[in-house]
Short mmCIF file of C-alpha atoms and ligand atoms in Angstrom, two decimals:
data_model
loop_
_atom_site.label_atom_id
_atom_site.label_comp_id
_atom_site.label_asym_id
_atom_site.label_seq_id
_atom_site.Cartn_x
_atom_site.Cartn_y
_atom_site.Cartn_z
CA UNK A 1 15.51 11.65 -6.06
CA UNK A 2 15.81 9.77 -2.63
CA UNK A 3 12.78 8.23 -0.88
CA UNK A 4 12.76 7.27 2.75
CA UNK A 5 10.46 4.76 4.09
CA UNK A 6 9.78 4.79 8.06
CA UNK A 7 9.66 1.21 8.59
CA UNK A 8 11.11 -2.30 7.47
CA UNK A 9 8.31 -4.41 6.78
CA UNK A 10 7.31 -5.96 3.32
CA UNK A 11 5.75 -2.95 1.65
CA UNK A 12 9.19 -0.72 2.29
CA UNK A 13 11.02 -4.37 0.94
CA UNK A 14 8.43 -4.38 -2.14
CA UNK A 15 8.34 -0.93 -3.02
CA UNK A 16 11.64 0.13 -2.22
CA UNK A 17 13.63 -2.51 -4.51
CA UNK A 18 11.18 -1.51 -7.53
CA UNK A 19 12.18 2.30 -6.57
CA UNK A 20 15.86 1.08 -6.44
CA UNK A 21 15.55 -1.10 -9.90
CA UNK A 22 14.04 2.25 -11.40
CA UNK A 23 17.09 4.38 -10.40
CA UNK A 24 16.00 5.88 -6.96
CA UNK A 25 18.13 6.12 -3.88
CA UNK A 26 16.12 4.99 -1.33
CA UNK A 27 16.70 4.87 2.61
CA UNK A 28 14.94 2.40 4.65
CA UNK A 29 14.25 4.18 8.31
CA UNK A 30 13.89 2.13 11.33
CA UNK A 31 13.53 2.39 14.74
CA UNK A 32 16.65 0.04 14.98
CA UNK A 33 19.24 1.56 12.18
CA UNK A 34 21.11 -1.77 12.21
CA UNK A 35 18.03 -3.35 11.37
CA UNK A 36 17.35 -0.77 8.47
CA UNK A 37 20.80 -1.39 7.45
CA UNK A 38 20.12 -5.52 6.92
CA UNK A 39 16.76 -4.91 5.54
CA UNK A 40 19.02 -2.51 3.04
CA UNK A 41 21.45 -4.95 2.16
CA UNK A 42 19.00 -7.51 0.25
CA UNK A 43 17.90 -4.29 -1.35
CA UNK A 44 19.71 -2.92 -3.97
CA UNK A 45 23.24 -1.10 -4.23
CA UNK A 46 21.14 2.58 -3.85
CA UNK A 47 19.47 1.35 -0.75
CA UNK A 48 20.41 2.55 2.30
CA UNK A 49 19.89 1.92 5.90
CA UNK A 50 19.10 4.71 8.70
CA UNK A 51 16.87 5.99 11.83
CA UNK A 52 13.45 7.35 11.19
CA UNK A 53 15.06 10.97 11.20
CA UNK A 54 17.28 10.23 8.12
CA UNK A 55 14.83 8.62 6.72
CA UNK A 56 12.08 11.61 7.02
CA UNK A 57 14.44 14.02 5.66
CA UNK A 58 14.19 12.72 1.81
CA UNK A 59 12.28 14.64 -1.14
CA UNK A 60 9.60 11.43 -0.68
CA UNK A 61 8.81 10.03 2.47
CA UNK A 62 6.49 6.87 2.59
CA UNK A 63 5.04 5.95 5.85
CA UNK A 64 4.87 2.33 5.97
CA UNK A 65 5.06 1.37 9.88
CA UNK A 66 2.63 -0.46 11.43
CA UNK A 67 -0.85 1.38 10.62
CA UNK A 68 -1.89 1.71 14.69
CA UNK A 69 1.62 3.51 15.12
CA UNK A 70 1.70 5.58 11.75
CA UNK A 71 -0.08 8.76 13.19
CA UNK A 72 2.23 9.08 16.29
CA UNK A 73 5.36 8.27 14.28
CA UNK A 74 4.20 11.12 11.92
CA UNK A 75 4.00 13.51 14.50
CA UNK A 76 6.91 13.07 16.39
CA UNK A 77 8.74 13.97 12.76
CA UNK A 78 6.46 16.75 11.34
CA UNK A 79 9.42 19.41 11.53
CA UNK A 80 11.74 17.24 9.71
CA UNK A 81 8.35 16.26 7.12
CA UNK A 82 7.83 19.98 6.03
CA UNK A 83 7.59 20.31 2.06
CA UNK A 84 7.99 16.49 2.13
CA UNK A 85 5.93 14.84 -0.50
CA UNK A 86 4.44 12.65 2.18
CA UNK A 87 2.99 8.89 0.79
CA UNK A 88 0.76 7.05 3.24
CA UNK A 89 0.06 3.41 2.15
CA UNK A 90 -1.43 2.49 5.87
CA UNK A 91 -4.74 0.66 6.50
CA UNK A 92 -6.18 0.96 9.69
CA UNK A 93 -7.83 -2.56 10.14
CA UNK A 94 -8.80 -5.03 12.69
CA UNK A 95 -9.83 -8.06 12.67
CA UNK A 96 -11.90 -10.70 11.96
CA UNK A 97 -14.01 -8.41 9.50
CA UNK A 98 -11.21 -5.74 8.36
CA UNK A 99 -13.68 -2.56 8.82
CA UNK A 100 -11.23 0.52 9.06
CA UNK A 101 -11.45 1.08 13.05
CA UNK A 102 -11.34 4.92 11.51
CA UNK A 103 -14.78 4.85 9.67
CA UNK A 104 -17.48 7.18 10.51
CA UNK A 105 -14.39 10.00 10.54
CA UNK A 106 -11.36 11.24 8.71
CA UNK A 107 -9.37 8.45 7.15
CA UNK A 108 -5.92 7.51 8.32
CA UNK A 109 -4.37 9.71 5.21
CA UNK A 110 -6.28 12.68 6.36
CA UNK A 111 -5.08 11.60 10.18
CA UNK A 112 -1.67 11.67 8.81
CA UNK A 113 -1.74 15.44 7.17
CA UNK A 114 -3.02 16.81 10.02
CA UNK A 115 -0.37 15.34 12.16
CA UNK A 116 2.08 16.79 9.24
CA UNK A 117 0.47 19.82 8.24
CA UNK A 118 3.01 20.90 6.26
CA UNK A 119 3.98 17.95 4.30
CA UNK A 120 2.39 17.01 1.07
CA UNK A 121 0.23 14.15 1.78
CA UNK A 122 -0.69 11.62 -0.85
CA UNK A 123 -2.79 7.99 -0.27
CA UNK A 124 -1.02 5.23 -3.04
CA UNK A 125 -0.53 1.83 -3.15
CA UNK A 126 -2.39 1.25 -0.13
CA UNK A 127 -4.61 -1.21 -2.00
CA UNK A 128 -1.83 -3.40 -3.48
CA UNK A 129 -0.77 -6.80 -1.05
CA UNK A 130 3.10 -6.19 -0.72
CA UNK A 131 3.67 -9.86 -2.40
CA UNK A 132 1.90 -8.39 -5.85
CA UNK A 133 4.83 -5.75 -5.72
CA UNK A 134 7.98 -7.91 -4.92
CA UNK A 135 10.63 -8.16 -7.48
CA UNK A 136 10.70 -10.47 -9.60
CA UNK A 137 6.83 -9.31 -10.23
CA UNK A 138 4.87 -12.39 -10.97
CA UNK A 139 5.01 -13.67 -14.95
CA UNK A 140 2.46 -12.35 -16.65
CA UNK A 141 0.83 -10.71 -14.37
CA UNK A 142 -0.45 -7.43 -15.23
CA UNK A 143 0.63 -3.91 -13.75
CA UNK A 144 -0.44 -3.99 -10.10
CA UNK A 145 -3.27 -0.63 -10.27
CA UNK A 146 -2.95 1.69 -7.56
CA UNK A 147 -5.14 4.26 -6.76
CA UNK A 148 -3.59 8.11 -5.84
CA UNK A 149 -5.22 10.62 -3.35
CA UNK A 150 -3.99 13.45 -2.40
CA UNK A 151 -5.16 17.59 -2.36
CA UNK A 152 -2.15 18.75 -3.10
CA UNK A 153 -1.77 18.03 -7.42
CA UNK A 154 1.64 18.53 -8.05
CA UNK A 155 2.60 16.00 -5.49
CA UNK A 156 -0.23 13.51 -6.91
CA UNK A 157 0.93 14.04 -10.03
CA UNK A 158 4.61 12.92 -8.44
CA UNK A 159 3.57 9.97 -7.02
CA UNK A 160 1.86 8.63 -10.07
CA UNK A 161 5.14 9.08 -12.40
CA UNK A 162 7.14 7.56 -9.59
CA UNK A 163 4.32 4.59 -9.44
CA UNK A 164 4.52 4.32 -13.13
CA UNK A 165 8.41 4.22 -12.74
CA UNK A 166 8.46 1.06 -10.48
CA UNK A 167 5.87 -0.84 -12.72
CA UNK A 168 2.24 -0.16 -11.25
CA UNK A 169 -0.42 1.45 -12.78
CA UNK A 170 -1.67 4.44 -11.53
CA UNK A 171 -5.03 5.66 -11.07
CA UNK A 172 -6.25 9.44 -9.93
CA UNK A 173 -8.54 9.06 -7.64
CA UNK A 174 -9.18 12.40 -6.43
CA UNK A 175 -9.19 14.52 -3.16
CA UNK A 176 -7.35 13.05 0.20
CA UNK A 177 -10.40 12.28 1.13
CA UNK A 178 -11.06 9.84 -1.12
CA UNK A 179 -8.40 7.73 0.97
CA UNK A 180 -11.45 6.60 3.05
CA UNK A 181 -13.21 4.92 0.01
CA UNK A 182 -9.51 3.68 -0.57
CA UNK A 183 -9.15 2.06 3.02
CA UNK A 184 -12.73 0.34 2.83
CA UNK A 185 -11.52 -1.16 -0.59
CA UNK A 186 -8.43 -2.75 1.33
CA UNK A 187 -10.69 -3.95 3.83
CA UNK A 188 -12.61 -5.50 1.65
CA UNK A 189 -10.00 -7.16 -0.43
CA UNK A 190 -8.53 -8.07 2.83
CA UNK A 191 -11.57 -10.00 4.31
CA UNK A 192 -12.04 -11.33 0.70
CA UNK A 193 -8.44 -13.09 1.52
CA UNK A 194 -9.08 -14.10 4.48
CA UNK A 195 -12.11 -16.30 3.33
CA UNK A 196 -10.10 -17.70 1.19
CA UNK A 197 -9.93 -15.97 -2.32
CA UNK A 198 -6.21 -15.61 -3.55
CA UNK A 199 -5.27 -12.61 -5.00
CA UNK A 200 -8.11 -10.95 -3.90
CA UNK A 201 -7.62 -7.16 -5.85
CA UNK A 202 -11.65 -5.71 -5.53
CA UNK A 203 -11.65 -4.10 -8.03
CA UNK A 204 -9.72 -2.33 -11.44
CA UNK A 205 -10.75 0.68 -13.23
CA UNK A 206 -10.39 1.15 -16.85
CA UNK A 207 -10.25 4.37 -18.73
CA UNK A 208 -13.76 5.66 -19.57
N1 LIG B 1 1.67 -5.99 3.77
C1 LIG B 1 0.83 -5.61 2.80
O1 LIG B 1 0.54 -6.39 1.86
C2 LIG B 1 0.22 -4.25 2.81
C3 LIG B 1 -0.53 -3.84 1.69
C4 LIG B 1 -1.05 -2.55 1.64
C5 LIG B 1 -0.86 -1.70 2.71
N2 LIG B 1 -0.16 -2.12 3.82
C6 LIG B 1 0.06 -1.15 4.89
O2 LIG B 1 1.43 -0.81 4.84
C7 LIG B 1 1.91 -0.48 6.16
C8 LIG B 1 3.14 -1.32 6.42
O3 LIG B 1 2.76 -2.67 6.40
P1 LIG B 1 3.81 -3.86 6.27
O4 LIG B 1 2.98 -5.08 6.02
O5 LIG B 1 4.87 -3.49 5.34
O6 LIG B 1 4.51 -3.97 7.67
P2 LIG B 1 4.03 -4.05 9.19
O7 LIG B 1 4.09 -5.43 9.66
O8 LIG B 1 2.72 -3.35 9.38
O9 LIG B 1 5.18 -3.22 9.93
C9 LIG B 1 5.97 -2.28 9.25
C10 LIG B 1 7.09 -1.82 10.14
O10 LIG B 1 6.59 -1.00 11.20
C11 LIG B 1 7.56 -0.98 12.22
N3 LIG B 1 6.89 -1.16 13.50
C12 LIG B 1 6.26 -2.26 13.97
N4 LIG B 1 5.75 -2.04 15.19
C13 LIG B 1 6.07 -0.76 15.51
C14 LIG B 1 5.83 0.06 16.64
N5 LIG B 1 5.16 -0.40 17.70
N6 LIG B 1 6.30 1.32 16.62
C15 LIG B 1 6.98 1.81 15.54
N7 LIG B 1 7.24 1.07 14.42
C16 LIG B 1 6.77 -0.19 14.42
C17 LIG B 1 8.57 -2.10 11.94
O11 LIG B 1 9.75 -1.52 11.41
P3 LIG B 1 11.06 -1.37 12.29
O12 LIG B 1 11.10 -2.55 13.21
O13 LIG B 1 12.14 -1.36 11.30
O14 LIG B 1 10.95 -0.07 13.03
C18 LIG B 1 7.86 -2.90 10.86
O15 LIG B 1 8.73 -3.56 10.00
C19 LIG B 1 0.77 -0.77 7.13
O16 LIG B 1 0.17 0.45 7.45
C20 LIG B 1 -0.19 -1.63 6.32
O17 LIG B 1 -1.54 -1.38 6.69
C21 LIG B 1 0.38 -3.36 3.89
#
């Protein structure tokens, strides 16, 4: 299966090495492809550098640009995104207190779907710092939990093999819009850091 990621940043780094470690081929999409193609290099022999466009045309598409640029970056792609399973990991924060500059409305993941209405949207991993998910994980740390949104339940279903695959543990956390519970939890944990907790992850479900 090949997963694109629009974007370079840590979380495409992070994720996309685990994804390559567990067998994927995975295309890093930039809005520089000769970027992409460096980021690609320190990736993995499956790992592959492109535009956005090559990037958007995989089975998986993650969006992982920077979260005030995600919804217009969606849109401008939304014919090549159709049947896409479509993973959103964005949180739409400012500072100094994190709040989601989306609350009060649909959240970002919700944004996204309706920019893409016919890709499969799904909110994961948007609550895990990229450093937690960087190869080598951290000794004995345990499985980074991530929580999955999405309507659509094949796709969910999808994402959480694909999260089990790179070494996180997946949680179902319901409907899309459940992704704007999941946003305020990354604000949180983000404030949290910035007052100076490390490894600041608010909070961990077990099974009932
Ligand atoms: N870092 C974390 O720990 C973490 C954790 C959870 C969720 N997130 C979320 O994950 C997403 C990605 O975060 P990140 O920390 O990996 O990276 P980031 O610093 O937010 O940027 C990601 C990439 O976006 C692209 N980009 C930057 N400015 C842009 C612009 N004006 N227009 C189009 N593309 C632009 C750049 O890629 P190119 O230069 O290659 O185009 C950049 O590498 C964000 O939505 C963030 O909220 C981050």
């Amino acid at each position: 299966m090949r997963v694109g990621f629009l974007g370079s940043g840590p979380m495409t780094r992070a994720i996309g090495a685990r994804l390559a470690a567990a067998g994927y081929e995975v295309v890093v999409g930039s809005r520089d492809a000769r970027r992409a193609e460096e980021v690609a290099a320190g990736m993995g022999a499956s790992v592959t550098g492109a535009d956005h466009r090559v990037a958007a045309s995989c089975e998986v598409v993650v969006v992982a640009v920077h979260d005030p640029v995600a919804i217009e970056t969606v849109a401008g792609l939304r014919d090549l995104l159709a049947g896409a399973v479509l993973i959103d990991l964005g949180n739409p924060l400012d500072p100094p207190h994190w709040e989601s500059r989306l609350a009060g409305g649909p959240s970002l993941a919700e944004r996204i779907a309706e920019a893409a209405p016919s890709a499969r949207v799904v909110k994961a991993f948007n609550t895990v710092y990229a450093e937690l998910l960087a190869l080598p994980a951290p000794a004995g740390a345990p499985a980074p939990q991530t929580f999955v949104a999405s309507d659509d339940e094949a796709a969910k279903s999808l994402v959480m093999d694909l999260a089990r695959s790179i070494g996180t543990d997946p949680l179902d956390a319901g409907p899309l819009r459940m992704s704007r519970h999941l946003e305020a939890v990354a604000g949180f944990e983000v404030a949290l850091t910035a007052r100076g907790f490390a490894d600041a992850v608010a909070v961990r479900f077990s099974p009932a």
